[in-house]
Short mmCIF file of C-alpha atoms in Angstrom, two decimals:
data_model
loop_
_atom_site.label_atom_id
_atom_site.label_comp_id
_atom_site.label_asym_id
_atom_site.label_seq_id
_atom_site.Cartn_x
_atom_site.Cartn_y
_atom_site.Cartn_z
CA MET A 65 -9.98 -7.93 -46.58
CA LYS A 66 -13.40 -6.73 -44.72
CA ARG A 67 -12.24 -9.70 -42.32
CA ALA A 68 -9.15 -8.35 -41.51
CA ILE A 69 -10.46 -4.59 -40.81
CA THR A 70 -12.90 -6.16 -38.61
CA SER A 71 -10.51 -7.80 -36.48
CA ILE A 72 -8.52 -4.55 -36.26
CA LEU A 73 -11.32 -2.69 -35.13
CA ILE A 74 -11.99 -5.15 -31.93
CA GLY A 75 -8.65 -5.06 -31.49
CA VAL A 76 -8.43 -1.42 -31.16
CA SER A 77 -12.17 -1.45 -29.14
CA LEU A 78 -10.64 -4.03 -26.93
CA THR A 79 -7.58 -1.96 -26.12
CA ILE A 80 -9.59 0.77 -25.21
CA THR A 81 -11.94 -0.50 -23.31
CA ILE A 82 -9.32 -2.44 -20.78
CA ALA A 83 -7.50 1.28 -21.00
CA ALA A 84 -10.91 2.87 -19.39
CA GLN A 85 -11.64 -0.10 -17.10
CA ASN A 86 -7.98 0.68 -15.60
CA GLU A 87 -8.30 4.24 -15.49
CA ARG A 88 -11.38 3.64 -13.63
CA PHE A 89 -9.25 1.25 -11.04
CA ASN A 90 -6.33 3.69 -10.01
CA TYR A 91 -9.11 6.19 -9.88
CA CYS A 92 -10.74 4.53 -7.43
CA VAL A 93 -7.43 3.44 -5.41
CA ASP A 94 -6.07 6.96 -5.85
CA PHE A 95 -9.49 8.70 -4.39
CA ILE A 96 -9.70 5.94 -1.72
CA THR A 97 -5.85 7.02 -0.68
CA SER A 98 -7.08 10.15 -0.42
CA ASN A 99 -9.29 9.93 2.21
CA ASN A 100 -7.54 7.55 4.24
CA GLU A 101 -7.77 8.64 7.87
CA THR A 102 -5.19 6.33 8.83
CA LEU A 103 -2.41 7.37 6.17
CA LYS A 104 -3.46 11.20 7.65
CA ALA A 105 -2.70 10.84 10.78
CA ASP A 106 0.29 8.69 9.74
CA SER A 107 1.59 11.72 7.58
CA ILE A 108 1.32 14.44 10.60
CA ASN A 109 3.13 11.83 12.91
CA THR A 110 5.70 11.78 10.24
CA GLN A 111 6.12 15.71 9.67
CA SER A 112 6.02 16.19 13.23
CA GLN A 113 9.19 13.97 13.58
CA ILE A 114 10.52 15.62 10.87
CA LEU A 115 10.03 19.34 12.84
CA SER A 116 11.89 17.66 15.73
CA LEU A 117 14.84 16.56 13.73
CA GLN A 118 15.20 20.01 12.30
CA GLN A 119 15.78 21.17 15.67
CA LYS A 120 18.55 19.14 16.69
CA ASN A 121 21.04 21.55 14.43
CA ASN A 122 20.10 24.63 16.05
CA LEU A 123 22.86 27.03 18.08
CA SER A 124 22.44 26.47 22.00
CA ASP A 125 20.59 29.15 23.77
CA PRO A 126 22.62 32.09 24.84
CA GLU A 127 23.63 32.14 28.35
CA LEU A 128 22.44 35.08 30.72
CA ASP A 129 24.67 35.81 34.32
CA LEU A 130 23.75 38.07 36.70
CA SER A 131 25.42 38.77 39.76
CA HIS A 132 24.95 41.19 43.22
CA GLN A 133 27.14 41.24 46.53
CA TRP A 134 26.68 43.22 49.20
CA GLY A 135 29.57 44.18 51.00
CA GLN A 136 29.93 45.56 54.86
CA ARG A 137 29.07 48.74 55.95
CA GLY A 138 31.14 51.45 54.05
CA ILE A 139 32.29 49.06 51.52
CA GLY A 140 29.87 49.07 48.97
CA ASN A 141 28.16 46.21 46.98
CA LYS A 142 29.33 45.16 43.61
CA TRP A 143 27.59 43.52 40.62
CA SER A 144 28.02 41.75 37.52
CA VAL A 145 25.98 41.28 34.23
CA GLY A 146 27.42 38.48 31.30
CA VAL A 147 26.35 36.95 28.43
CA SER A 148 27.73 34.30 26.30
CA GLN A 149 27.05 32.00 23.68
CA SER A 150 28.46 28.21 23.23
CA PHE A 151 29.15 27.12 19.51
CA GLU A 152 30.75 23.59 18.31
CA TRP A 153 33.10 23.07 15.53
CA PRO A 154 31.68 24.29 12.62
CA GLY A 155 32.29 20.62 10.73
CA VAL A 156 29.92 19.35 13.24
CA TYR A 157 27.08 21.77 12.28
CA SER A 158 27.64 20.68 8.70
CA ALA A 159 28.19 16.88 9.29
CA ARG A 160 24.73 16.86 11.35
CA LYS A 161 22.74 18.65 8.53
CA LYS A 162 23.47 16.36 5.79
CA GLN A 163 22.68 13.42 8.77
CA ILE A 164 19.35 15.10 9.66
CA ASN A 165 18.61 15.26 6.03
CA ALA A 166 19.09 11.84 5.60
CA GLU A 167 16.73 10.82 8.18
CA VAL A 168 13.96 13.05 7.15
CA GLU A 169 14.60 11.45 3.83
CA ALA A 170 13.98 7.80 5.59
CA LEU A 171 11.01 9.58 7.67
CA THR A 172 9.61 10.32 4.15
CA GLN A 173 10.19 7.16 2.63
CA ASN A 174 8.45 5.24 5.55
CA LEU A 175 5.42 7.36 4.89
CA SER A 176 5.86 5.96 1.21
CA ALA A 177 6.04 2.43 2.27
CA GLN A 178 3.27 2.97 4.61
CA GLU A 179 1.41 4.32 2.12
CA ASN A 180 2.20 1.52 -0.77
CA GLU A 181 1.15 -1.01 1.56
CA LEU A 182 -2.19 0.80 1.77
CA ARG A 183 -2.52 1.17 -1.28
CA MET A 184 -2.05 -2.35 -2.24
CA ASN A 185 -4.62 -2.99 0.37
CA ILE A 186 -6.76 -0.90 -1.42
CA ARG A 187 -6.42 -2.40 -4.40
CA ASN A 188 -6.93 -6.15 -3.05
CA ALA A 189 -10.44 -5.06 -1.10
CA LEU A 190 -11.42 -3.66 -4.67
CA ILE A 191 -10.49 -6.82 -6.20
CA GLU A 192 -12.86 -8.92 -3.76
CA TYR A 193 -15.51 -6.53 -4.59
CA ILE A 194 -15.40 -7.45 -8.20
CA TYR A 195 -15.13 -10.85 -8.23
CA THR A 196 -17.95 -10.82 -5.57
CA ARG A 197 -20.01 -8.61 -8.08
CA LYS A 198 -19.58 -11.31 -11.17
CA LEU A 199 -20.23 -13.95 -8.56
CA ILE A 200 -23.65 -12.46 -8.08
CA ALA A 201 -23.87 -11.38 -11.47
CA LEU A 202 -23.51 -15.57 -12.10
CA TYR A 203 -25.96 -16.65 -9.49
CA ASN A 204 -28.55 -13.95 -10.79
CA ASP A 205 -28.48 -15.48 -14.08
CA GLN A 206 -28.58 -19.01 -12.64
CA LEU A 207 -32.35 -17.80 -11.12
CA ALA A 208 -33.63 -16.26 -13.83
CA ARG A 209 -33.34 -19.68 -15.71
CA ILE A 210 -34.58 -21.66 -13.05
CA ASP A 211 -37.86 -19.75 -12.56
CA SER A 212 -38.13 -19.45 -16.39
CA LEU A 213 -37.96 -23.39 -15.94
CA ILE A 214 -40.48 -23.31 -12.56
CA ILE A 215 -43.02 -21.31 -15.11
CA ILE A 216 -42.49 -23.57 -18.31
CA TYR A 217 -42.87 -26.83 -15.65
CA ASN A 218 -45.71 -25.29 -13.45
CA ARG A 219 -47.85 -25.06 -16.64
CA GLY A 220 -46.70 -28.69 -17.57
CA ALA A 221 -48.01 -29.76 -14.31
CA GLU A 222 -51.61 -28.27 -14.58
CA LEU A 223 -51.90 -29.70 -18.07
CA GLY A 224 -50.33 -32.93 -16.06
CA GLU A 225 -47.47 -33.64 -18.63
CA ILE A 226 -44.88 -32.63 -16.37
CA SER A 227 -44.64 -34.96 -12.74
CA LYS A 228 -45.25 -32.25 -9.95
CA LEU A 229 -41.80 -34.25 -8.67
CA ASP A 230 -40.03 -32.18 -11.02
CA VAL A 231 -41.44 -29.00 -10.41
CA ASN A 232 -40.83 -29.66 -6.61
CA LYS A 233 -36.95 -30.48 -7.76
CA LEU A 234 -36.54 -26.92 -9.16
CA LYS A 235 -38.28 -25.49 -6.42
CA ILE A 236 -35.54 -27.16 -4.25
CA GLU A 237 -32.77 -26.04 -7.09
CA ARG A 238 -34.01 -22.46 -6.54
CA ILE A 239 -33.67 -22.29 -2.41
CA ALA A 240 -29.53 -23.51 -2.96
CA ALA A 241 -29.08 -21.40 -5.76
CA SER A 242 -30.93 -18.22 -3.73
CA ARG A 243 -28.89 -19.25 -0.57
CA GLN A 244 -25.46 -18.90 -2.72
CA LEU A 245 -26.64 -15.45 -3.86
CA ASN A 246 -27.48 -14.22 -0.23
CA GLU A 247 -24.33 -15.31 0.63
CA ALA A 248 -22.53 -13.80 -1.89
CA GLN A 249 -24.95 -10.08 -1.56
CA ASN A 250 -23.63 -10.15 2.39
CA THR A 251 -20.29 -10.76 1.61
CA LEU A 252 -20.48 -7.69 -1.02
CA THR A 253 -21.81 -5.81 1.84
CA GLY A 254 -18.86 -6.81 3.75
CA HIS A 255 -16.35 -5.45 1.24
CA GLN A 256 -18.22 -2.65 0.95
CA GLN A 257 -17.86 -1.55 4.71
CA THR A 258 -14.49 -2.29 4.51
CA ILE A 259 -13.60 -0.28 1.38
CA LYS A 260 -16.03 2.61 3.02
CA ASN A 261 -13.32 2.24 6.44
CA LEU A 262 -10.65 2.66 4.24
CA ASN A 263 -11.93 5.60 2.47
CA GLY A 264 -11.74 7.21 5.52
CA GLY A 265 -15.56 6.17 6.44
CA LYS A 266 -17.23 8.16 3.72
CA ASP A 267 -19.66 6.37 1.10
CA CYS A 268 -18.10 5.48 -1.84
CA SER A 269 -20.67 3.81 -3.47
CA ASN A 270 -20.77 5.93 -7.00
CA GLU A 271 -16.78 5.14 -7.42
CA LEU A 272 -17.50 1.58 -6.61
CA ALA A 273 -20.54 1.25 -9.49
CA THR A 274 -17.93 2.03 -12.00
CA LEU A 275 -16.09 -1.23 -11.25
CA SER A 276 -17.58 -3.76 -13.63
CA ASP A 277 -14.36 -6.27 -14.10
CA PHE A 278 -10.70 -6.96 -12.64
CA PRO A 279 -7.86 -4.42 -14.17
CA ASN A 280 -6.36 -6.11 -17.25
CA VAL A 281 -2.34 -6.02 -17.30
CA GLU A 282 -0.15 -8.54 -18.95
CA PRO A 283 3.17 -9.12 -17.09
CA GLY A 284 6.17 -7.31 -18.17
CA ASN A 285 9.80 -8.73 -17.85
CA VAL A 286 10.79 -10.14 -14.45
CA ASP A 287 13.97 -8.20 -14.42
CA ASP A 288 12.04 -5.13 -14.83
CA TYR A 289 9.96 -5.49 -11.98
CA ILE A 290 13.09 -6.46 -9.61
CA GLN A 291 15.03 -3.58 -10.67
CA THR A 292 11.49 -1.66 -10.33
CA ALA A 293 11.95 -2.67 -6.69
CA GLN A 294 15.26 -2.11 -6.53
CA ILE A 295 14.46 1.72 -7.66
CA HIS A 296 11.19 2.15 -6.15
CA ASP A 297 10.34 0.53 -3.09
CA PRO A 298 10.46 2.97 -0.17
CA SER A 299 11.32 -0.18 2.00
CA ILE A 300 14.64 -0.32 0.51
CA GLN A 301 14.91 3.57 0.08
CA ALA A 302 14.24 4.09 3.74
CA LEU A 303 16.91 1.69 4.92
CA THR A 304 19.38 3.35 2.27
CA MET A 305 18.88 6.35 3.65
CA GLN A 306 19.01 5.24 7.56
CA SER A 307 22.36 3.67 6.23
CA GLU A 308 23.17 7.07 4.83
CA ALA A 309 22.55 9.20 7.88
CA ILE A 310 24.50 6.86 10.34
CA ARG A 311 27.46 7.38 7.67
CA HIS A 312 26.81 10.99 8.54
CA GLU A 313 26.51 10.46 12.45
CA SER A 314 29.90 8.85 12.32
CA ASN A 315 31.25 11.75 10.56
CA VAL A 316 29.61 14.01 13.19
CA VAL A 317 31.44 12.09 15.95
CA ARG A 318 34.56 12.63 14.19
CA GLN A 319 33.99 16.60 14.07
CA SER A 320 33.21 16.19 17.89
CA TYR A 321 36.31 15.38 19.01
CA ILE A 322 37.40 18.69 18.46
CA PRO A 323 36.69 21.10 21.21
CA SER A 324 33.75 22.83 21.11
CA PHE A 325 34.00 26.56 22.57
CA SER A 326 31.93 29.44 24.39
CA VAL A 327 32.27 33.49 23.72
CA GLY A 328 31.15 35.81 26.31
CA TYR A 329 30.93 39.32 27.18
CA SER A 330 30.99 40.65 30.83
CA HIS A 331 30.56 43.94 32.90
CA ASP A 332 31.66 43.86 36.27
CA TYR A 333 30.80 46.82 38.77
CA GLU A 334 33.00 47.08 42.19
CA LEU A 335 34.57 49.85 44.46
CA GLY A 336 32.50 52.33 42.26
CA GLU A 337 34.67 50.87 39.24
CA HIS A 338 33.44 49.75 35.96
CA PHE A 339 35.11 46.73 34.08
CA ASN A 340 34.55 45.32 30.93
CA GLY A 341 35.60 42.14 29.47
CA VAL A 342 35.26 38.93 27.67
CA SER A 343 35.37 35.39 28.26
CA ILE A 344 36.26 32.54 26.12
CA GLY A 345 35.81 28.72 27.27
CA LEU A 346 36.70 25.18 25.95
CA THR A 347 34.95 21.85 26.43
CA LEU A 348 37.29 19.04 26.04
CA PRO A 349 34.97 16.16 24.87
CA ILE A 350 37.04 13.35 26.64
CA PHE A 351 34.14 11.34 28.09
CA SER A 352 31.22 12.08 25.80
CA ASN A 353 32.05 10.35 22.36
CA ARG A 354 33.51 7.08 24.63
CA LYS A 355 32.28 3.78 22.98
CA LYS A 356 30.33 6.07 20.45
CA LYS A 357 32.25 5.06 17.35
CA SER A 358 31.73 1.53 18.23
CA GLU A 359 27.96 1.81 18.85
CA ILE A 360 27.58 3.42 15.06
CA ALA A 361 29.41 0.72 13.19
CA SER A 362 27.01 -1.69 15.01
CA ARG A 363 23.97 0.04 14.18
CA ARG A 364 25.17 0.56 10.26
CA THR A 365 25.85 -2.87 10.28
CA PHE A 366 22.55 -3.78 11.52
CA ILE A 367 20.88 -1.34 8.68
CA GLU A 368 22.92 -2.94 5.77
CA THR A 369 22.41 -6.34 6.77
CA SER A 370 18.77 -6.01 6.71
CA GLN A 371 18.74 -3.79 3.75
CA GLU A 372 20.12 -7.17 1.85
CA ILE A 373 17.50 -9.16 4.06
CA VAL A 374 14.75 -6.93 2.28
CA GLN A 375 16.31 -6.63 -0.89
CA SER A 376 16.67 -10.61 -1.21
CA GLU A 377 12.98 -10.97 0.40
CA ILE A 378 11.24 -8.88 -2.09
CA HIS A 379 13.27 -10.21 -5.09
CA ASN A 380 12.54 -13.95 -4.55
CA GLU A 381 8.83 -12.99 -3.71
CA ILE A 382 8.71 -11.06 -7.30
CA LYS A 383 9.90 -14.15 -9.17
CA THR A 384 7.16 -16.40 -7.05
CA LEU A 385 4.46 -14.16 -7.59
CA TYR A 386 5.89 -13.78 -11.86
CA ARG A 387 5.53 -18.03 -11.76
CA GLN A 388 2.41 -17.59 -10.00
CA VAL A 389 0.92 -15.22 -12.47
CA VAL A 390 2.39 -16.55 -15.96
CA ASN A 391 0.82 -20.07 -14.61
CA LEU A 392 -2.85 -18.26 -13.78
CA ASN A 393 -2.28 -17.08 -17.41
CA THR A 394 -1.81 -20.32 -19.35
CA GLU A 395 -5.27 -21.75 -16.89
CA ILE A 396 -7.09 -18.60 -17.86
CA ASN A 397 -6.49 -19.11 -21.22
CA GLN A 398 -7.70 -22.93 -21.26
CA TYR A 399 -10.59 -21.88 -19.87
CA ARG A 400 -11.61 -19.07 -21.96
CA ALA A 401 -12.78 -20.81 -24.85
CA VAL A 402 -14.97 -22.91 -22.65
CA ILE A 403 -16.56 -20.73 -20.67
CA GLU A 404 -17.12 -18.16 -23.02
CA ASP A 405 -18.78 -20.77 -25.44
CA LYS A 406 -22.70 -19.77 -25.01
CA ASP A 407 -23.69 -23.17 -26.89
CA ASN A 408 -23.16 -24.61 -23.73
CA ILE A 409 -26.39 -23.79 -21.67
CA ARG A 410 -28.24 -23.99 -25.39
CA LEU A 411 -27.51 -27.19 -25.91
CA LEU A 412 -28.53 -28.16 -22.77
CA ASN A 413 -31.45 -26.19 -23.14
CA MET A 414 -32.15 -28.29 -26.61
CA ALA A 415 -31.43 -31.30 -25.23
CA LEU A 416 -33.73 -30.93 -22.13
CA ASP A 417 -36.86 -29.58 -24.95
CA ALA A 418 -36.38 -32.67 -26.62
CA GLY A 419 -36.18 -35.32 -23.88
CA GLN A 420 -32.31 -36.07 -24.26
CA ILE A 421 -31.62 -35.83 -20.99
CA THR A 422 -33.70 -35.90 -17.69
CA LEU A 423 -33.71 -32.46 -15.52
CA ILE A 424 -31.75 -34.01 -13.09
CA ASP A 425 -28.93 -34.35 -15.55
CA TYR A 426 -30.02 -30.69 -16.95
CA LEU A 427 -29.27 -29.36 -13.63
CA GLN A 428 -26.67 -31.12 -12.78
CA GLN A 429 -24.71 -30.19 -16.18
CA VAL A 430 -25.76 -26.62 -15.80
CA ASN A 431 -24.37 -26.46 -12.36
CA TYR A 432 -21.14 -28.02 -14.03
CA PHE A 433 -20.71 -25.27 -16.13
CA GLN A 434 -21.77 -22.75 -13.24
CA GLN A 435 -18.89 -23.89 -11.20
CA ALA A 436 -16.24 -23.80 -13.95
CA GLN A 437 -17.57 -20.17 -14.46
CA ALA A 438 -16.70 -19.62 -10.89
CA ASP A 439 -13.91 -21.15 -10.83
CA TYR A 440 -12.81 -19.52 -14.12
CA ILE A 441 -13.59 -15.72 -12.28
CA GLY A 442 -11.68 -17.10 -9.19
CA ILE A 443 -8.60 -17.38 -11.08
CA GLU A 444 -9.34 -13.96 -12.62
CA ARG A 445 -9.34 -12.93 -8.83
CA GLN A 446 -6.31 -14.62 -7.97
CA ARG A 447 -4.14 -13.52 -10.52
CA ALA A 448 -5.53 -9.66 -10.12
CA ILE A 449 -4.23 -10.16 -6.50
CA TYR A 450 -0.70 -11.23 -7.93
CA MET A 451 -0.41 -8.47 -10.10
CA SER A 452 -1.68 -6.04 -7.48
CA GLN A 453 1.55 -7.49 -5.57
CA LEU A 454 3.81 -7.77 -8.67
CA CYS A 455 2.87 -3.60 -9.67
CA ARG A 456 2.21 -2.47 -6.44
CA TRP A 457 5.29 0.24 -7.04
CA GLU A 458 3.09 2.46 -9.87
CA ASN A 459 -0.58 2.13 -10.88
CA TRP A 460 -1.83 0.00 -13.73
CA ASN A 461 -1.77 1.26 -17.33
#
């Protein structure tokens, strides 16, 4: 009974820990995204394009005409003033409004697609940062172990119990380990700079300090990911709205075959008399819409074909990513039991102390297990990157 309660408590504690680390990771992604200057510029540019689109459905400006003519001596002058306003057929404005709304939504979705891509880049940068931090911790442990051995072996060499050659071997091993550590630290500095650039050039070391492990999310059902992409992927939605905009544009063209008209008022003065009147004009759309329908149909076919291609590519990518994650999960489970067994190094230390293995054998065995642990961390990193791509339409929870 006690054992069962203990297992439950450990499970609950692990779940809380995983939820906390995922929450910290999501916070960092949100924080950096909010500070990204490129996304801010893209947002401003999108808003400018939206305002430009919304201007397309305005009425044309009123026209004011003034005229003055000088007559021969004794006849007098004459003048006129008039104002007119042109209108398209009312159905054109309604259809064009729907077209503009669809184009605005397409622009909004394109911006979301840019943000979506940015967030995935940020996730991957953070994953690389965590991966390098874990390697540095591994290399620091290795150096601490070698330093401890050097102290022991130096004392043994002074007492004449250990060969100076063994001390030198350890020092050479330490040089190699230090080089590994320095390379990892340089790589970490590069990742920090990349993340800082993504953060709009602002320091985010406090946020990064909270990240010590990869986000932990188990893959769901592959069909759910495909359905989520179909509904939420902004690149697909942008193409859908572009197709919708073209459909409304086709309706605009149909409505535009109806003549537009203008209404005006004029006032004339001639030979001492004032004249008031109205004017009505029609514009016959004989030439302006020629081949317009064919051009729109071609664009619509292109957009719909592009949408099918994008959907197919995303679906195939999801299936590939899902298989890769499942395969990596199998490798991780196979590695975990061996890698997390702390007896490996303890048993090697005991064998070395008992003289059952030589120093060279010891170093080779330790390096073997350390490389295996580095490979294990690398597999975790790759899995996290694949999950980042698989879950790019939502936060990790």
